[in-house]
PDB file of C-alpha atoms in Angstrom:
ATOM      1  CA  UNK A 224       0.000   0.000   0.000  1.00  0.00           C
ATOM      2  CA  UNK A 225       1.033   3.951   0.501  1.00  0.00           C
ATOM      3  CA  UNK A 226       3.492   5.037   2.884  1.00  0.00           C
ATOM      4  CA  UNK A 227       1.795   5.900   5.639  1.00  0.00           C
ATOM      5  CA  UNK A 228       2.517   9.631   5.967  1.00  0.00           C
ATOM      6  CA  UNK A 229       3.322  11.639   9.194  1.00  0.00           C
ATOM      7  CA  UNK A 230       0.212  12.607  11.467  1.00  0.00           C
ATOM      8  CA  UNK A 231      -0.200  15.259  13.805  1.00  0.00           C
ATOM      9  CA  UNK A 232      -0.325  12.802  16.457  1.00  0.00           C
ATOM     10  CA  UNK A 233       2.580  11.199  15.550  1.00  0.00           C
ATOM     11  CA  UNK A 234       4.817  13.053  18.546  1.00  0.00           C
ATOM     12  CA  UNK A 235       5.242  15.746  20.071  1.00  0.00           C
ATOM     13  CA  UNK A 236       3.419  17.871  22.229  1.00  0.00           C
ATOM     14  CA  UNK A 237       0.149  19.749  22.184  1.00  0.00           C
ATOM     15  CA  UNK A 238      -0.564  23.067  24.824  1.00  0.00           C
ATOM     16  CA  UNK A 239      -3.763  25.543  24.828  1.00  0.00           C
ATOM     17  CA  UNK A 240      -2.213  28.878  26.255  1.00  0.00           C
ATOM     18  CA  UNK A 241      -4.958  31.438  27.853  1.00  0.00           C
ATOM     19  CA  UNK A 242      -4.070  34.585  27.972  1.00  0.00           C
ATOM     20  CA  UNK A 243      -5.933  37.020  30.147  1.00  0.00           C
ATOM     21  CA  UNK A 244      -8.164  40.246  28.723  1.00  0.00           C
ATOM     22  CA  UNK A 245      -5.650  42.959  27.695  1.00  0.00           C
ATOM     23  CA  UNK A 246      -6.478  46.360  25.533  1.00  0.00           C
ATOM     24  CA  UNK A 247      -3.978  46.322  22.932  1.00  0.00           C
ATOM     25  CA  UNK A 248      -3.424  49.802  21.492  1.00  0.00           C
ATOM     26  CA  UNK A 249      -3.871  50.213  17.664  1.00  0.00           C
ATOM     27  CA  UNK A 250       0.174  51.594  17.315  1.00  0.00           C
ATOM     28  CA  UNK A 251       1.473  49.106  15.149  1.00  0.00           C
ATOM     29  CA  UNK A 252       3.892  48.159  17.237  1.00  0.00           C
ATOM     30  CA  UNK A 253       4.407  44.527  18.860  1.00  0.00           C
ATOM     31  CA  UNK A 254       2.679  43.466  22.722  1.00  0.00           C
ATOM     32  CA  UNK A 255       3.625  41.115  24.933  1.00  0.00           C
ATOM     33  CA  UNK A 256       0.935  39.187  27.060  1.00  0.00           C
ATOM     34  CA  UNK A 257       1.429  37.004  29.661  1.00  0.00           C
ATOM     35  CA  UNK A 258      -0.058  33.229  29.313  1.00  0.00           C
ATOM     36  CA  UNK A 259       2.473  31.938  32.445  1.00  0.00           C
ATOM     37  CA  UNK A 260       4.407  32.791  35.334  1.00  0.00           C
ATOM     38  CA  UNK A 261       6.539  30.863  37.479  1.00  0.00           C
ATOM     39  CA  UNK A 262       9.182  31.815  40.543  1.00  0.00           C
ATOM     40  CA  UNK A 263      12.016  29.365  41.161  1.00  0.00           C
ATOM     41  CA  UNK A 264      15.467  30.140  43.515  1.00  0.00           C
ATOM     42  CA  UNK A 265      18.459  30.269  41.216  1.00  0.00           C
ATOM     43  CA  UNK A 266      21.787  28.450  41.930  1.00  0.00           C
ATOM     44  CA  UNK A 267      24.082  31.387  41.019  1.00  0.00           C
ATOM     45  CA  UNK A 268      27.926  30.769  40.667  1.00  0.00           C
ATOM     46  CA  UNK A 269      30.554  32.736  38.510  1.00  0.00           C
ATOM     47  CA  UNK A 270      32.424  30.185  35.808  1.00  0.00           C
ATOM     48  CA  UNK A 271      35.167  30.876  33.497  1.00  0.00           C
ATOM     49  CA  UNK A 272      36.082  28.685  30.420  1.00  0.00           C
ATOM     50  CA  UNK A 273      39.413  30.491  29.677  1.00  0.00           C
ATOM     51  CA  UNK A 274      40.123  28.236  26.166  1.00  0.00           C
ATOM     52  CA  UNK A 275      36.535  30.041  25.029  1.00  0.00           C
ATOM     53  CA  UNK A 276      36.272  33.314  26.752  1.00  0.00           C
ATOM     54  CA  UNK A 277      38.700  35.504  28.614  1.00  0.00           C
ATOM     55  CA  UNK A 278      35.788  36.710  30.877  1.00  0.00           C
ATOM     56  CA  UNK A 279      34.244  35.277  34.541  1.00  0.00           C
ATOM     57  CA  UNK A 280      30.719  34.603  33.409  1.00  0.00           C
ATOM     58  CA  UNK A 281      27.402  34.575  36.195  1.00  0.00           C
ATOM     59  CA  UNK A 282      25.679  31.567  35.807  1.00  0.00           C
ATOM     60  CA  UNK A 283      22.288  30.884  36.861  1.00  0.00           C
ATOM     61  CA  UNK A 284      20.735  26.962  37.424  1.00  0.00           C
ATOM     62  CA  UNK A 285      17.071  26.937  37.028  1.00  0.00           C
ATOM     63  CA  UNK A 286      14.336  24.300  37.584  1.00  0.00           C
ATOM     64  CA  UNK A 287      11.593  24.512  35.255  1.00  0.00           C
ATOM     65  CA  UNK A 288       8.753  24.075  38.312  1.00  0.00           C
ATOM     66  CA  UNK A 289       5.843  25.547  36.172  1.00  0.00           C
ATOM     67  CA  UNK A 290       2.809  23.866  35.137  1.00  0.00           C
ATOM     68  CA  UNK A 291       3.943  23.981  31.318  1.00  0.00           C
ATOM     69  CA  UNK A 292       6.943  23.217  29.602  1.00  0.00           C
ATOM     70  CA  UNK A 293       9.193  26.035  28.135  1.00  0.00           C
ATOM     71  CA  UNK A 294       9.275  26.896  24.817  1.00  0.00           C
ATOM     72  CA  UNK A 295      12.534  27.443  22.905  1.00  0.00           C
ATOM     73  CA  UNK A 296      13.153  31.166  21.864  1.00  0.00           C
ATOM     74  CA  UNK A 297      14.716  34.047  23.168  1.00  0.00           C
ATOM     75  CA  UNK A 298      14.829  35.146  26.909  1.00  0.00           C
ATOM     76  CA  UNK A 299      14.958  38.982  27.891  1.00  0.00           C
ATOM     77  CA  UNK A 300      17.832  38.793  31.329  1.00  0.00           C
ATOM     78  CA  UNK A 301      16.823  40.812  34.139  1.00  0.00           C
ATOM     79  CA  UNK A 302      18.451  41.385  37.754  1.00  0.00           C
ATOM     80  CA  UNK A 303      17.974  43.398  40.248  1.00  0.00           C
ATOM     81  CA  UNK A 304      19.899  46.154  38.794  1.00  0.00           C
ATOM     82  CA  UNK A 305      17.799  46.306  35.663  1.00  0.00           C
ATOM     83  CA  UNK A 306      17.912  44.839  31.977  1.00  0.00           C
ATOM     84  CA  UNK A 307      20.708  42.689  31.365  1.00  0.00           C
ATOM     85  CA  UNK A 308      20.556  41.547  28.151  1.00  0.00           C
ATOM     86  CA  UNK A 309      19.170  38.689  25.673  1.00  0.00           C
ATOM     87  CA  UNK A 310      19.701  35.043  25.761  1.00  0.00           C
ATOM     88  CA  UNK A 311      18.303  31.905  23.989  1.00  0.00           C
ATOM     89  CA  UNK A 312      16.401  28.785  25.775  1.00  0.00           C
ATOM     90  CA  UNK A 313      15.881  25.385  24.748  1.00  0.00           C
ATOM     91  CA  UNK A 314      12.782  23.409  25.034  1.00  0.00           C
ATOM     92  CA  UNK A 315      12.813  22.919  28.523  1.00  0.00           C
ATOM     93  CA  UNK A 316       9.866  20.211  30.122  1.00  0.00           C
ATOM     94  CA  UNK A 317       8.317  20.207  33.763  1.00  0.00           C
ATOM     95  CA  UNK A 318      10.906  19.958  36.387  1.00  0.00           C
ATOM     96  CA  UNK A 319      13.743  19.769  34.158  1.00  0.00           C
ATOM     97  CA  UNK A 320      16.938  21.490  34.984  1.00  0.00           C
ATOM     98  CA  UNK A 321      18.182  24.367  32.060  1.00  0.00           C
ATOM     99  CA  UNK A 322      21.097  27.374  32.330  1.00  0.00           C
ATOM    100  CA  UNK A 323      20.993  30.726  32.124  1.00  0.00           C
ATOM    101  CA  UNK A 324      24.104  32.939  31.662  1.00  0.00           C
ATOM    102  CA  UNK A 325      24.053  36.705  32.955  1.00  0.00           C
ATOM    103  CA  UNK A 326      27.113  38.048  31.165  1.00  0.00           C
ATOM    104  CA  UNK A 327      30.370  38.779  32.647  1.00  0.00           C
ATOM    105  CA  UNK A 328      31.887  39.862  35.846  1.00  0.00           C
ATOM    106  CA  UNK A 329      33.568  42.790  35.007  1.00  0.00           C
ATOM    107  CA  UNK A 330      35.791  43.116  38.459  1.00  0.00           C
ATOM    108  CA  UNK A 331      37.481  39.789  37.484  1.00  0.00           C
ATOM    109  CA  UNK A 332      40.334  39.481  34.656  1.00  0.00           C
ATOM    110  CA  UNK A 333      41.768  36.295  33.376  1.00  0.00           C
ATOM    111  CA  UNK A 334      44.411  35.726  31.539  1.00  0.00           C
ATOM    112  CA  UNK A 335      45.573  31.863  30.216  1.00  0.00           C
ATOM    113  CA  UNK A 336      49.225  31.018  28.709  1.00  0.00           C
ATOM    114  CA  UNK A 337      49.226  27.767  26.715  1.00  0.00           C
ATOM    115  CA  UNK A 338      52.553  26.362  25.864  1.00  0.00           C
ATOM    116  CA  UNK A 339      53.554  23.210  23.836  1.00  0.00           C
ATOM    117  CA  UNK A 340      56.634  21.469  23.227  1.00  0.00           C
ATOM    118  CA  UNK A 341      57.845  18.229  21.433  1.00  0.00           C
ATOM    119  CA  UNK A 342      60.249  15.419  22.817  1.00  0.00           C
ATOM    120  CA  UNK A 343      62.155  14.875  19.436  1.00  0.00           C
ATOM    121  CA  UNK A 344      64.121  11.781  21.790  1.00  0.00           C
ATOM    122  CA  UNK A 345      60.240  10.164  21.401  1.00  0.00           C
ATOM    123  CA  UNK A 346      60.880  10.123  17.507  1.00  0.00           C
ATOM    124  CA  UNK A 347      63.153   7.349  18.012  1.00  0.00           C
ATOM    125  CA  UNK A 348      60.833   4.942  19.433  1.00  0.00           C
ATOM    126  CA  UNK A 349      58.500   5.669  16.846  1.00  0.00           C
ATOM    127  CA  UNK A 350      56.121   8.189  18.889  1.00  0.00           C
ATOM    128  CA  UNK A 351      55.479  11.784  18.344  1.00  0.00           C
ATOM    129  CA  UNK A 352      55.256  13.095  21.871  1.00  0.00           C
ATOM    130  CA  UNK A 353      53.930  16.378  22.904  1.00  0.00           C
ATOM    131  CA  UNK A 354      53.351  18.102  26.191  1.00  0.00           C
ATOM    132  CA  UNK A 355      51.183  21.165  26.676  1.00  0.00           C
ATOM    133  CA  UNK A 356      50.978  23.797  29.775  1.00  0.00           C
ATOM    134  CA  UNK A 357      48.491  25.627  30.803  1.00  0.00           C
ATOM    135  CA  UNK A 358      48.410  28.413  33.173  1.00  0.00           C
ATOM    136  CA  UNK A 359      45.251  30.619  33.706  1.00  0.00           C
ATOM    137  CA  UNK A 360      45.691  33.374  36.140  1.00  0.00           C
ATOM    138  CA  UNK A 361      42.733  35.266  37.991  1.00  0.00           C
ATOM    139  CA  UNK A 362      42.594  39.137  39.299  1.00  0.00           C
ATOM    140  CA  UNK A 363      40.092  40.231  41.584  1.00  0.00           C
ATOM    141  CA  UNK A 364      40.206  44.199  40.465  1.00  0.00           C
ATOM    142  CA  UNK A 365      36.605  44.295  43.246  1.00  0.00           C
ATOM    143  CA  UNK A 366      36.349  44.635  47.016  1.00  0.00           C
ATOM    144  CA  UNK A 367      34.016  41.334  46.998  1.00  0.00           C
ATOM    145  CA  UNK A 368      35.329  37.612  46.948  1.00  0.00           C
ATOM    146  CA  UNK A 369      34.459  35.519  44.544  1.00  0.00           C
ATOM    147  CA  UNK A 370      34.272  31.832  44.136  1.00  0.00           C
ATOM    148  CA  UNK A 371      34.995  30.880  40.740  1.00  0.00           C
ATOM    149  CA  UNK A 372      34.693  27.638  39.127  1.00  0.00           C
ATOM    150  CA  UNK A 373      37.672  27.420  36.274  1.00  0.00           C
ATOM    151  CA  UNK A 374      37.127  24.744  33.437  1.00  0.00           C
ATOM    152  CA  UNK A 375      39.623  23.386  30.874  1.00  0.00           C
ATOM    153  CA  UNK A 376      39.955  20.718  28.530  1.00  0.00           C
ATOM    154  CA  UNK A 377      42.215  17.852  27.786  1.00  0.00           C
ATOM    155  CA  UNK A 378      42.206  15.394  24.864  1.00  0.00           C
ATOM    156  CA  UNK A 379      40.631  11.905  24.862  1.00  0.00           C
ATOM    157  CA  UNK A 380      41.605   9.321  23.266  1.00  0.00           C
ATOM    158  CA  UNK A 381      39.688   6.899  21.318  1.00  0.00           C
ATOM    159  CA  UNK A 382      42.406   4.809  19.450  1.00  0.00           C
ATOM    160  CA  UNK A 383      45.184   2.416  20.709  1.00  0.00           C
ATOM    161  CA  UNK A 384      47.620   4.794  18.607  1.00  0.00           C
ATOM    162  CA  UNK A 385      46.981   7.720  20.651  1.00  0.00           C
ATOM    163  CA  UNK A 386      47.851   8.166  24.398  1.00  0.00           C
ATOM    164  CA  UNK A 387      47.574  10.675  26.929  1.00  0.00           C
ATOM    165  CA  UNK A 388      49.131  11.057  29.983  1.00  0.00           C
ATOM    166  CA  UNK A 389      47.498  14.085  32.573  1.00  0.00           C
ATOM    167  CA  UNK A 390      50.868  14.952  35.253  1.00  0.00           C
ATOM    168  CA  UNK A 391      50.137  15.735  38.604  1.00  0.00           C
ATOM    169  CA  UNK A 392      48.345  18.744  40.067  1.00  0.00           C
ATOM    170  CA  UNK A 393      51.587  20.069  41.316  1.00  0.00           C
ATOM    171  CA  UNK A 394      53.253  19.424  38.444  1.00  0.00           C
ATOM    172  CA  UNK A 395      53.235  22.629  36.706  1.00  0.00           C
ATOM    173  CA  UNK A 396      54.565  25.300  39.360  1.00  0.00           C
ATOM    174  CA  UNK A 397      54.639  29.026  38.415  1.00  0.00           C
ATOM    175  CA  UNK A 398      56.545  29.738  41.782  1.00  0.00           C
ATOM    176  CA  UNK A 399      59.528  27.267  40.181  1.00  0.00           C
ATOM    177  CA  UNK A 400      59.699  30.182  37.850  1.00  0.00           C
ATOM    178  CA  UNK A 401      59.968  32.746  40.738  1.00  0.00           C
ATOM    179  CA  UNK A 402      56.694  34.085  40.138  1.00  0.00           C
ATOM    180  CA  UNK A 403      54.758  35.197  43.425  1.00  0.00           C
ATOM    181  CA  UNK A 404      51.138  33.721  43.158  1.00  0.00           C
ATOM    182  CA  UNK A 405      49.078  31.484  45.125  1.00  0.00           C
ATOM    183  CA  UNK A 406      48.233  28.196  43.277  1.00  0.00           C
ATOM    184  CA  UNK A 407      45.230  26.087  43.313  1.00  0.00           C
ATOM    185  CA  UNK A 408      46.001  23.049  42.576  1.00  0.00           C
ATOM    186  CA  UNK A 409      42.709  20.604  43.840  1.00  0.00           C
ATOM    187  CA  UNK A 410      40.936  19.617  41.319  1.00  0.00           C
ATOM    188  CA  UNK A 411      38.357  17.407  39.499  1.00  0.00           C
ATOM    189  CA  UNK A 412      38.361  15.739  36.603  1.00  0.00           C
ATOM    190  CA  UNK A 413      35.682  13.405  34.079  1.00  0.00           C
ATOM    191  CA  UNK A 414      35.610  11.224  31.499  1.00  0.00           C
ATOM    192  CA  UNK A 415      34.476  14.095  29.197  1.00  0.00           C
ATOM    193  CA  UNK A 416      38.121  15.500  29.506  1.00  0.00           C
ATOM    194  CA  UNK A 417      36.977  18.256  31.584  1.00  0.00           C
ATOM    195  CA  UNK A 418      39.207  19.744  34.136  1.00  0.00           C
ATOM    196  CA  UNK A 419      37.764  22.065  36.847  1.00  0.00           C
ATOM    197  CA  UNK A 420      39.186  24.124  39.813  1.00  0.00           C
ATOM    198  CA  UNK A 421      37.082  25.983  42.144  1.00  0.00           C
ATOM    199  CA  UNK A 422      38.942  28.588  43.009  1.00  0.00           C
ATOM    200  CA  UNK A 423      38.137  31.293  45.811  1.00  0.00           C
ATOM    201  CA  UNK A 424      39.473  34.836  44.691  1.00  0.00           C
ATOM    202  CA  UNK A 425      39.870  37.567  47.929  1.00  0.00           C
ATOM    203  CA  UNK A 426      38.837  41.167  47.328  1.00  0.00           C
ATOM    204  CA  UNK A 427      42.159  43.026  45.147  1.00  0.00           C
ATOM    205  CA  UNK A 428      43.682  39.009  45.280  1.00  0.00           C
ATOM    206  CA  UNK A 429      45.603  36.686  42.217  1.00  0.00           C
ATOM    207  CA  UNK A 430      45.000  33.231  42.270  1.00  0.00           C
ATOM    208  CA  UNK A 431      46.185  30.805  39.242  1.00  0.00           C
ATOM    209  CA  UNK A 432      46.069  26.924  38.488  1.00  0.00           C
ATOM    210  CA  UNK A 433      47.833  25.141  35.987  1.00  0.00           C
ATOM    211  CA  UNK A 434      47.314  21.820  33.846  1.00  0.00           C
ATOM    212  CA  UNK A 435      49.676  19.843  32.309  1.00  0.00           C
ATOM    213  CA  UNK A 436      49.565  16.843  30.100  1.00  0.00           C
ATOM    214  CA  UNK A 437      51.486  14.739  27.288  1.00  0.00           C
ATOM    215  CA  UNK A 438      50.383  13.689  24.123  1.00  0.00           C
ATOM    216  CA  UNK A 439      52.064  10.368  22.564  1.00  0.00           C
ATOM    217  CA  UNK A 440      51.072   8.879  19.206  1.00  0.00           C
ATOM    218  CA  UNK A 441      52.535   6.492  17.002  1.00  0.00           C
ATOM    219  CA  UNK A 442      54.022   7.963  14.287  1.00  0.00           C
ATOM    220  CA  UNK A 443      51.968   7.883  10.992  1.00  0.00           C
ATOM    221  CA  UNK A 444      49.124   9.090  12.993  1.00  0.00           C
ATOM    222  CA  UNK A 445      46.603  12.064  11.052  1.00  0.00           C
ATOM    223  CA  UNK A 446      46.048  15.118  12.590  1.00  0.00           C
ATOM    224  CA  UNK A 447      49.009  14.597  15.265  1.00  0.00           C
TER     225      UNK A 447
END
C-alpha cells in the first residue's frame, strides 16, 4: 500500500495557552501578554572557560517548576539592577533542569598562557610526543570575593595509537619560575576530559592553576 505519511499525532506535544483580557493599542507596534508565570530560587555561581572566553561569566541553574513546559526562543535577562541583556532557551519540560548565563563579571580578569613542546628523543621509538601547559591566572580588580569555578579541557583518546598522559596537580609550578602567586592546585576531573578548579578569589587578590599533560602517538598518525 502507501506510505503511511506523518500525522499530527505522531509526537510531540500539544498546549492551549490562555491569555488574560488585555487592551492592545492600535500603534502598530508589537505586545507582549502574559499566558504563564513561574518563581524558582536560582543556583548562582561565577564560571570561566578560559580556552573560550577571557571573561568570569554569572551563571544561573534553574528548575523549570511551572505547570507547562518552556518553549525554545529568546529570553529577555533581568536582575535586580535592571535589563541585562538577551539570551536563547531550549525546550525545557516540567521539572527539568536548564542554564541561564548573565554576562560577565567585570571586576574579574583572566588571563591563560598555553605552551607546547615536542620530545624529538620520542621520535626514536617511533612516537610523536607532545606536552602542553596551561596556566590561567585570575585578578580580583573588586572589594568582593568571589568563588569561581575554572574549566579546561584535555584530549581523549579513542584509538590504541593515541595516548595521553594528565601529570600531577603540582606538576606545573609558576613559583619554580619565581613568580609570586598562590596556586590552586585541587581539582576534578571526568571522562568528558573536563578539568575544573574551584577557586576562591579575595577582594584586590591573584589566584592561578595550571594543567599539564602529554600527548604520545605512534608515528603515521593524522592530525598529530
Amino acid at each position: 500500500g502507501p506510505a503511511e505519511v506523518p500525522g499530527i499525532d505522531d509526537g510531540g506535544l500539544g498546549l492551549v495557552l490562555t491569555a488574560t483580557k488585555v487592551t492592545i493599542r492600535a500603534d502598530g507596534t508589537p505586545h507582549r501578554i502574559d499566558v504563564g508565570a513561574f518563581a524558582c530560587p536560582p543556583q548562582l555561581s561565577f564560571v570561566a572557560m578560559p580556552l573560550r572566553s577571557p571573561w568570569v561569566h554569572l551563571r544561573a541553574r534553574l528548575v523549570n517548576t511551572g505547570a507547562m513546559p518552556l518553549l525554545a526562543g529568546p529570553v529577555d535577562l533581568i536582575m535586580a539592577s535592571g535589563y541585562v541583556g538577551r539570551a536563547e532557551v531550549g525546550f525545557v519540560a516540567v521539572g527539568e533542569k536548564f542554564a541561564l548565563g548573565f554576562g560577565p563579571e567585570s571586576d574579574v580578569r583572566v588571563h591563560r598562557t598555553e605552551t607546547r613542546e615536542r620530545d624529538d628523543a620520542g621520535l626514536l621509538g617511533g612516537w610523536n610526543v607532545q606536552t602542553t601547559r596551561v596556566a590561567v591566572r585570575l585578578s580580583n580588580l573588586g572589594a568582593q570575593r568571589r568563588e569561581i569555578v575554572v574549566t579546561e579541557r584535555i584530549p581523549i583518546s579513542e584509538v590504541e595509537q593515541v595516548e595521553v598522559q594528565v601529570a600531577a596537580s603540582d606538576a606545573f609550578l609558576l613559583a619554580s619560575d619565581g613568580e609570586a602567586i598562590t596556586q590552586v592546585t585541587a581539582r576534578a576531573m571526568d571522562e568528558r576530559g573536563l578539568v575544573s578548579w574551584s577557586v576562591e578569589l579575595p577582594p584586590h587578590g591573584r589566584r592561578a592553576v595550571t594543567l599539564e599533560y602529554r600527548v604520545k602517538s605512534q608515528r603515521g598518525v593524522a592530525g598529530m
